[in-house]
Amino acid sequence: MSDNKKRLAVFCSGTGTNFKALFHAIIERELPAEIVLCLSNRLQCGAVDFAREYGIETMLLSEKQFATQGDFARAMLDALRERRIDMILLAGYLRKVPDEVIAAYPDKIVNIHPSLLPQFGGHGMYGMRVHEAVIASGENRSGATVHFVNEEYDKGRIIMQNHVPVLAGDTPETLAKRVLRCEHRLYPDALEKLLAGES
Ligand code: GRF
């Protein structure tokens, strides 16, 4: 029954490969959830294109559209409440979620980060910078982390992690590809766990 499905919003800014992996996993695994909104701060991005192709509502919401941070936060909250969103999944969303929204959805906002947190996380640690730092550190493994979002970057409670090796001769780009493949399995697994109430 669609009435029992959790209503999900996915926040994206980029290529949206995690969004795609989540979307397909929900269908293939028959998860009790439905992505009803793709919210992005960029109109031109792979995630928004994908959402449109699959008939998922898209919404452009950026701080630039508002006079104050407070107005931006209220608009985001209104959009989420109007659509009765139960859970928010950040998938390559390169903005900070306003504190008001985090407070309104405790343990209902989830993010994926391309390292084994708490290592290589925090403000400014995103994209290729993460993989550059991992290689520079000499670590022999990296991975991905799905975690709850709180007011501090990448500090919320960890839900699930999976690791990949860092191989001799890896560049940030080759490591990024390996980690991304790992993310595409991990995020659906974590969503499944959350939907089962196991976190
Ligand atoms: C992923 O590496 C994710 O961990 C990070 O941003 C990237 C998004 O990639 N938060 P995509 O847009 O899902 O392809």
PDB file of C-alpha atoms and ligand atoms in Angstrom:
ATOM      1  CA  MET A   1       0.000   0.000   0.000  1.00  0.00           C
ATOM      2  CA  SER A   2       1.502   3.287  -1.040  1.00  0.00           C
ATOM      3  CA  ASP A   3       0.067   4.831   2.179  1.00  0.00           C
ATOM      4  CA  ASN A   4       2.659   2.960   4.243  1.00  0.00           C
ATOM      5  CA  LYS A   5       5.561   4.226   2.217  1.00  0.00           C
ATOM      6  CA  LYS A   6       7.964   6.728   3.715  1.00  0.00           C
ATOM      7  CA  ARG A   7       8.004   9.900   1.680  1.00  0.00           C
ATOM      8  CA  LEU A   8      11.595  10.803   0.826  1.00  0.00           C
ATOM      9  CA  ALA A   9      13.214  14.009  -0.376  1.00  0.00           C
ATOM     10  CA  VAL A  10      16.631  13.725  -1.971  1.00  0.00           C
ATOM     11  CA  PHE A  11      18.844  16.816  -1.919  1.00  0.00           C
ATOM     12  CA  CYS A  12      21.421  16.987  -4.729  1.00  0.00           C
ATOM     13  CA  SER A  13      23.821  19.393  -6.409  1.00  0.00           C
ATOM     14  CA  GLY A  14      25.690  17.231  -8.900  1.00  0.00           C
ATOM     15  CA  THR A  15      25.771  14.172 -11.092  1.00  0.00           C
ATOM     16  CA  GLY A  16      23.272  12.323  -8.914  1.00  0.00           C
ATOM     17  CA  THR A  17      24.652   8.804  -9.221  1.00  0.00           C
ATOM     18  CA  ASN A  18      23.769   8.051  -5.582  1.00  0.00           C
ATOM     19  CA  PHE A  19      20.274   9.392  -6.199  1.00  0.00           C
ATOM     20  CA  LYS A  20      19.953   7.003  -9.159  1.00  0.00           C
ATOM     21  CA  ALA A  21      21.241   4.078  -7.081  1.00  0.00           C
ATOM     22  CA  LEU A  22      18.709   4.859  -4.335  1.00  0.00           C
ATOM     23  CA  PHE A  23      15.856   5.226  -6.817  1.00  0.00           C
ATOM     24  CA  HIS A  24      16.573   1.891  -8.511  1.00  0.00           C
ATOM     25  CA  ALA A  25      17.169   0.085  -5.215  1.00  0.00           C
ATOM     26  CA  ILE A  26      13.793   1.208  -3.861  1.00  0.00           C
ATOM     27  CA  ILE A  27      12.102  -0.385  -6.877  1.00  0.00           C
ATOM     28  CA  GLU A  28      14.255  -3.519  -7.123  1.00  0.00           C
ATOM     29  CA  ARG A  29      14.197  -4.283  -3.384  1.00  0.00           C
ATOM     30  CA  GLU A  30      10.556  -3.201  -3.052  1.00  0.00           C
ATOM     31  CA  LEU A  31      11.464  -0.907  -0.171  1.00  0.00           C
ATOM     32  CA  PRO A  32       8.564   0.821   1.604  1.00  0.00           C
ATOM     33  CA  ALA A  33       9.571   4.267   0.409  1.00  0.00           C
ATOM     34  CA  GLU A  34       9.032   6.678  -2.431  1.00  0.00           C
ATOM     35  CA  ILE A  35      11.207   9.564  -3.578  1.00  0.00           C
ATOM     36  CA  VAL A  36       8.699  12.383  -3.970  1.00  0.00           C
ATOM     37  CA  LEU A  37      11.038  15.353  -4.270  1.00  0.00           C
ATOM     38  CA  CYS A  38      14.448  16.151  -5.706  1.00  0.00           C
ATOM     39  CA  LEU A  39      15.588  19.426  -4.213  1.00  0.00           C
ATOM     40  CA  SER A  40      18.622  21.074  -5.729  1.00  0.00           C
ATOM     41  CA  ASN A  41      20.472  24.369  -5.507  1.00  0.00           C
ATOM     42  CA  ARG A  42      21.351  23.965  -9.195  1.00  0.00           C
ATOM     43  CA  LEU A  43      18.863  23.653 -12.017  1.00  0.00           C
ATOM     44  CA  GLN A  44      21.399  22.208 -14.442  1.00  0.00           C
ATOM     45  CA  CYS A  45      22.699  18.988 -13.011  1.00  0.00           C
ATOM     46  CA  GLY A  46      22.517  15.272 -13.637  1.00  0.00           C
ATOM     47  CA  ALA A  47      20.365  14.674 -10.576  1.00  0.00           C
ATOM     48  CA  VAL A  48      17.660  17.087 -11.727  1.00  0.00           C
ATOM     49  CA  ASP A  49      17.742  15.655 -15.266  1.00  0.00           C
ATOM     50  CA  PHE A  50      17.270  12.166 -13.849  1.00  0.00           C
ATOM     51  CA  ALA A  51      14.388  13.245 -11.608  1.00  0.00           C
ATOM     52  CA  ARG A  52      12.617  14.859 -14.538  1.00  0.00           C
ATOM     53  CA  GLU A  53      13.102  11.784 -16.684  1.00  0.00           C
ATOM     54  CA  TYR A  54      11.453   9.634 -14.010  1.00  0.00           C
ATOM     55  CA  GLY A  55       8.625  12.029 -13.164  1.00  0.00           C
ATOM     56  CA  ILE A  56       9.922  12.999  -9.727  1.00  0.00           C
ATOM     57  CA  GLU A  57       9.097  16.546  -8.711  1.00  0.00           C
ATOM     58  CA  THR A  58      12.132  18.829  -8.827  1.00  0.00           C
ATOM     59  CA  MET A  59      12.593  22.028  -6.889  1.00  0.00           C
ATOM     60  CA  LEU A  60      15.257  24.680  -7.215  1.00  0.00           C
ATOM     61  CA  LEU A  61      16.009  26.187  -3.840  1.00  0.00           C
ATOM     62  CA  SER A  62      19.048  28.341  -3.287  1.00  0.00           C
ATOM     63  CA  GLU A  63      20.056  30.910  -0.675  1.00  0.00           C
ATOM     64  CA  LYS A  64      20.456  33.348  -3.573  1.00  0.00           C
ATOM     65  CA  GLN A  65      16.668  33.498  -4.005  1.00  0.00           C
ATOM     66  CA  PHE A  66      16.143  34.878  -0.484  1.00  0.00           C
ATOM     67  CA  ALA A  67      17.014  38.043   1.412  1.00  0.00           C
ATOM     68  CA  THR A  68      18.012  36.203   4.586  1.00  0.00           C
ATOM     69  CA  GLN A  69      19.098  32.747   5.739  1.00  0.00           C
ATOM     70  CA  GLY A  70      15.941  32.637   7.847  1.00  0.00           C
ATOM     71  CA  ASP A  71      13.728  33.124   4.795  1.00  0.00           C
ATOM     72  CA  PHE A  72      15.642  30.388   2.993  1.00  0.00           C
ATOM     73  CA  ALA A  73      15.217  27.987   5.918  1.00  0.00           C
ATOM     74  CA  ARG A  74      11.491  28.733   6.188  1.00  0.00           C
ATOM     75  CA  ALA A  75      10.967  28.143   2.466  1.00  0.00           C
ATOM     76  CA  MET A  76      12.758  24.800   2.746  1.00  0.00           C
ATOM     77  CA  LEU A  77      10.698  23.788   5.772  1.00  0.00           C
ATOM     78  CA  ASP A  78       7.443  24.815   4.070  1.00  0.00           C
ATOM     79  CA  ALA A  79       8.338  22.781   0.981  1.00  0.00           C
ATOM     80  CA  LEU A  80       9.100  19.703   3.105  1.00  0.00           C
ATOM     81  CA  ARG A  81       5.989  20.019   5.246  1.00  0.00           C
ATOM     82  CA  GLU A  82       3.667  20.644   2.284  1.00  0.00           C
ATOM     83  CA  ARG A  83       4.855  17.368   0.783  1.00  0.00           C
ATOM     84  CA  ARG A  84       4.703  15.491   4.111  1.00  0.00           C
ATOM     85  CA  ILE A  85       8.336  14.449   3.819  1.00  0.00           C
ATOM     86  CA  ASP A  86       9.364  11.778   6.342  1.00  0.00           C
ATOM     87  CA  MET A  87      13.073  11.530   5.599  1.00  0.00           C
ATOM     88  CA  ILE A  88      15.690  13.583   3.736  1.00  0.00           C
ATOM     89  CA  LEU A  89      18.605  11.946   1.955  1.00  0.00           C
ATOM     90  CA  LEU A  90      21.549  14.145   1.010  1.00  0.00           C
ATOM     91  CA  ALA A  91      23.219  12.797  -2.104  1.00  0.00           C
ATOM     92  CA  GLY A  92      26.005  15.068  -3.247  1.00  0.00           C
ATOM     93  CA  TYR A  93      24.292  18.166  -1.815  1.00  0.00           C
ATOM     94  CA  LEU A  94      27.001  20.797  -1.564  1.00  0.00           C
ATOM     95  CA  ARG A  95      25.224  23.175   0.791  1.00  0.00           C
ATOM     96  CA  LYS A  96      24.740  23.193   4.519  1.00  0.00           C
ATOM     97  CA  VAL A  97      21.215  22.265   5.557  1.00  0.00           C
ATOM     98  CA  PRO A  98      19.896  25.154   7.700  1.00  0.00           C
ATOM     99  CA  ASP A  99      19.918  24.456  11.442  1.00  0.00           C
ATOM    100  CA  GLU A 100      16.142  25.092  11.623  1.00  0.00           C
ATOM    101  CA  VAL A 101      15.556  22.227   9.199  1.00  0.00           C
ATOM    102  CA  ILE A 102      17.938  19.926  11.074  1.00  0.00           C
ATOM    103  CA  ALA A 103      16.100  20.727  14.315  1.00  0.00           C
ATOM    104  CA  ALA A 104      12.733  19.992  12.704  1.00  0.00           C
ATOM    105  CA  TYR A 105      13.835  16.568  11.403  1.00  0.00           C
ATOM    106  CA  PRO A 106      15.900  14.967  14.183  1.00  0.00           C
ATOM    107  CA  ASP A 107      17.460  11.678  13.007  1.00  0.00           C
ATOM    108  CA  LYS A 108      15.550  12.025   9.747  1.00  0.00           C
ATOM    109  CA  ILE A 109      18.288  13.625   7.643  1.00  0.00           C
ATOM    110  CA  VAL A 110      20.976  11.360   6.297  1.00  0.00           C
ATOM    111  CA  ASN A 111      24.145  12.005   4.307  1.00  0.00           C
ATOM    112  CA  ILE A 112      26.724   9.931   2.468  1.00  0.00           C
ATOM    113  CA  HIS A 113      30.374  10.920   2.698  1.00  0.00           C
ATOM    114  CA  PRO A 114      33.188   9.428   0.584  1.00  0.00           C
ATOM    115  CA  SER A 115      35.557   8.484   3.420  1.00  0.00           C
ATOM    116  CA  LEU A 116      35.637   6.420   6.571  1.00  0.00           C
ATOM    117  CA  LEU A 117      34.418   9.078   8.996  1.00  0.00           C
ATOM    118  CA  PRO A 118      35.496  10.480  11.372  1.00  0.00           C
ATOM    119  CA  GLN A 119      38.584  10.553   9.183  1.00  0.00           C
ATOM    120  CA  PHE A 120      38.710  12.975   6.248  1.00  0.00           C
ATOM    121  CA  GLY A 121      35.468  14.779   7.017  1.00  0.00           C
ATOM    122  CA  GLY A 122      34.487  18.260   8.105  1.00  0.00           C
ATOM    123  CA  HIS A 123      34.107  21.663   6.521  1.00  0.00           C
ATOM    124  CA  GLY A 124      35.712  21.907   3.085  1.00  0.00           C
ATOM    125  CA  MET A 125      36.210  18.145   2.823  1.00  0.00           C
ATOM    126  CA  TYR A 126      34.235  17.193  -0.241  1.00  0.00           C
ATOM    127  CA  GLY A 127      34.787  15.864  -3.744  1.00  0.00           C
ATOM    128  CA  MET A 128      38.321  15.186  -4.866  1.00  0.00           C
ATOM    129  CA  ARG A 129      39.803  16.900  -1.797  1.00  0.00           C
ATOM    130  CA  VAL A 130      38.795  13.910   0.297  1.00  0.00           C
ATOM    131  CA  HIS A 131      40.573  11.424  -1.937  1.00  0.00           C
ATOM    132  CA  GLU A 132      43.650  13.642  -2.287  1.00  0.00           C
ATOM    133  CA  ALA A 133      43.911  13.783   1.504  1.00  0.00           C
ATOM    134  CA  VAL A 134      43.495  10.012   1.870  1.00  0.00           C
ATOM    135  CA  ILE A 135      46.286   9.322  -0.631  1.00  0.00           C
ATOM    136  CA  ALA A 136      48.558  11.959   0.925  1.00  0.00           C
ATOM    137  CA  SER A 137      48.062  10.353   4.341  1.00  0.00           C
ATOM    138  CA  GLY A 138      49.356   6.988   3.166  1.00  0.00           C
ATOM    139  CA  GLU A 139      46.267   5.129   4.469  1.00  0.00           C
ATOM    140  CA  ASN A 140      45.824   1.738   2.837  1.00  0.00           C
ATOM    141  CA  ARG A 141      42.049   1.822   3.003  1.00  0.00           C
ATOM    142  CA  SER A 142      39.256   4.257   2.428  1.00  0.00           C
ATOM    143  CA  GLY A 143      35.526   3.868   1.987  1.00  0.00           C
ATOM    144  CA  ALA A 144      32.203   5.542   2.506  1.00  0.00           C
ATOM    145  CA  THR A 145      30.009   6.452   5.464  1.00  0.00           C
ATOM    146  CA  VAL A 146      26.272   6.985   5.771  1.00  0.00           C
ATOM    147  CA  HIS A 147      25.470   9.077   8.821  1.00  0.00           C
ATOM    148  CA  PHE A 148      22.777  11.228  10.382  1.00  0.00           C
ATOM    149  CA  VAL A 149      23.147  14.951   9.807  1.00  0.00           C
ATOM    150  CA  ASN A 150      23.518  17.279  12.758  1.00  0.00           C
ATOM    151  CA  GLU A 151      24.616  20.901  12.994  1.00  0.00           C
ATOM    152  CA  GLU A 152      28.296  20.011  12.531  1.00  0.00           C
ATOM    153  CA  TYR A 153      29.697  18.893   9.182  1.00  0.00           C
ATOM    154  CA  ASP A 154      30.080  15.093   9.001  1.00  0.00           C
ATOM    155  CA  LYS A 155      29.759  14.645  12.783  1.00  0.00           C
ATOM    156  CA  GLY A 156      26.345  12.979  13.113  1.00  0.00           C
ATOM    157  CA  ARG A 157      25.922   9.391  14.329  1.00  0.00           C
ATOM    158  CA  ILE A 158      27.237   6.811  11.884  1.00  0.00           C
ATOM    159  CA  ILE A 159      24.637   4.440  10.416  1.00  0.00           C
ATOM    160  CA  MET A 160      26.778   2.269   8.148  1.00  0.00           C
ATOM    161  CA  GLN A 161      30.255   2.160   6.597  1.00  0.00           C
ATOM    162  CA  ASN A 162      32.010   0.093   3.999  1.00  0.00           C
ATOM    163  CA  HIS A 163      35.637   0.144   3.022  1.00  0.00           C
ATOM    164  CA  VAL A 164      37.704  -0.228  -0.147  1.00  0.00           C
ATOM    165  CA  PRO A 165      41.461  -0.644  -0.517  1.00  0.00           C
ATOM    166  CA  VAL A 166      43.750   2.190  -1.512  1.00  0.00           C
ATOM    167  CA  LEU A 167      45.998   0.597  -4.143  1.00  0.00           C
ATOM    168  CA  ALA A 168      49.580   1.401  -5.040  1.00  0.00           C
ATOM    169  CA  GLY A 169      49.534   3.869  -7.911  1.00  0.00           C
ATOM    170  CA  ASP A 170      46.051   5.162  -7.085  1.00  0.00           C
ATOM    171  CA  THR A 171      45.311   8.720  -8.090  1.00  0.00           C
ATOM    172  CA  PRO A 172      42.510  10.700  -6.437  1.00  0.00           C
ATOM    173  CA  GLU A 173      40.444   9.942  -9.532  1.00  0.00           C
ATOM    174  CA  THR A 174      40.915   6.149  -9.488  1.00  0.00           C
ATOM    175  CA  LEU A 175      40.238   6.052  -5.758  1.00  0.00           C
ATOM    176  CA  ALA A 176      37.145   8.256  -6.189  1.00  0.00           C
ATOM    177  CA  LYS A 177      35.714   5.799  -8.734  1.00  0.00           C
ATOM    178  CA  ARG A 178      36.236   2.837  -6.403  1.00  0.00           C
ATOM    179  CA  VAL A 179      34.686   4.684  -3.471  1.00  0.00           C
ATOM    180  CA  LEU A 180      31.716   5.811  -5.571  1.00  0.00           C
ATOM    181  CA  ARG A 181      30.962   2.215  -6.592  1.00  0.00           C
ATOM    182  CA  CYS A 182      31.044   1.344  -2.900  1.00  0.00           C
ATOM    183  CA  GLU A 183      28.649   4.230  -2.145  1.00  0.00           C
ATOM    184  CA  HIS A 184      26.120   2.944  -4.659  1.00  0.00           C
ATOM    185  CA  ARG A 185      25.766  -0.268  -2.635  1.00  0.00           C
ATOM    186  CA  LEU A 186      26.129   1.291   0.782  1.00  0.00           C
ATOM    187  CA  TYR A 187      23.480   4.027   0.545  1.00  0.00           C
ATOM    188  CA  PRO A 188      20.651   1.649  -0.463  1.00  0.00           C
ATOM    189  CA  ASP A 189      21.764  -0.797   2.265  1.00  0.00           C
ATOM    190  CA  ALA A 190      21.658   1.990   4.849  1.00  0.00           C
ATOM    191  CA  LEU A 191      18.251   3.166   3.634  1.00  0.00           C
ATOM    192  CA  GLU A 192      16.943  -0.386   3.900  1.00  0.00           C
ATOM    193  CA  LYS A 193      18.261  -0.580   7.457  1.00  0.00           C
ATOM    194  CA  LEU A 194      16.656   2.743   8.372  1.00  0.00           C
ATOM    195  CA  LEU A 195      13.319   1.762   6.873  1.00  0.00           C
ATOM    196  CA  ALA A 196      13.409  -1.430   8.891  1.00  0.00           C
ATOM    197  CA  GLY A 197      13.812   0.733  11.988  1.00  0.00           C
ATOM    198  CA  GLU A 198      17.221  -0.723  12.735  1.00  0.00           C
ATOM    199  CA  SER A 199      19.099   2.441  13.426  1.00  0.00           C
TER     200      SER A 199
HETATM  201  C1  GRF B   1      29.544  11.355  -3.506  1.00  0.00           C
HETATM  202  O1  GRF B   1      30.898  11.001  -3.495  1.00  0.00           O
HETATM  203  C2  GRF B   1      29.045  11.568  -2.097  1.00  0.00           C
HETATM  204  O2  GRF B   1      29.688  10.797  -1.148  1.00  0.00           O
HETATM  205  C3  GRF B   1      29.368  13.020  -1.865  1.00  0.00           C
HETATM  206  O3  GRF B   1      29.175  13.643  -3.099  1.00  0.00           O
HETATM  207  C4  GRF B   1      29.316  12.694  -4.159  1.00  0.00           C
HETATM  208  C5  GRF B   1      28.048  12.761  -4.938  1.00  0.00           C
HETATM  209  O4  GRF B   1      28.109  12.053  -6.131  1.00  0.00           O
HETATM  210  N1  GRF B   1      28.592  13.553  -0.778  1.00  0.00           N
HETATM  211  P1  GRF B   1      26.769  11.826  -6.960  1.00  0.00           P
HETATM  212  O5  GRF B   1      26.170  13.196  -7.251  1.00  0.00           O
HETATM  213  O6  GRF B   1      25.843  10.991  -6.130  1.00  0.00           O
HETATM  214  O7  GRF B   1      27.206  11.145  -8.208  1.00  0.00           O
END
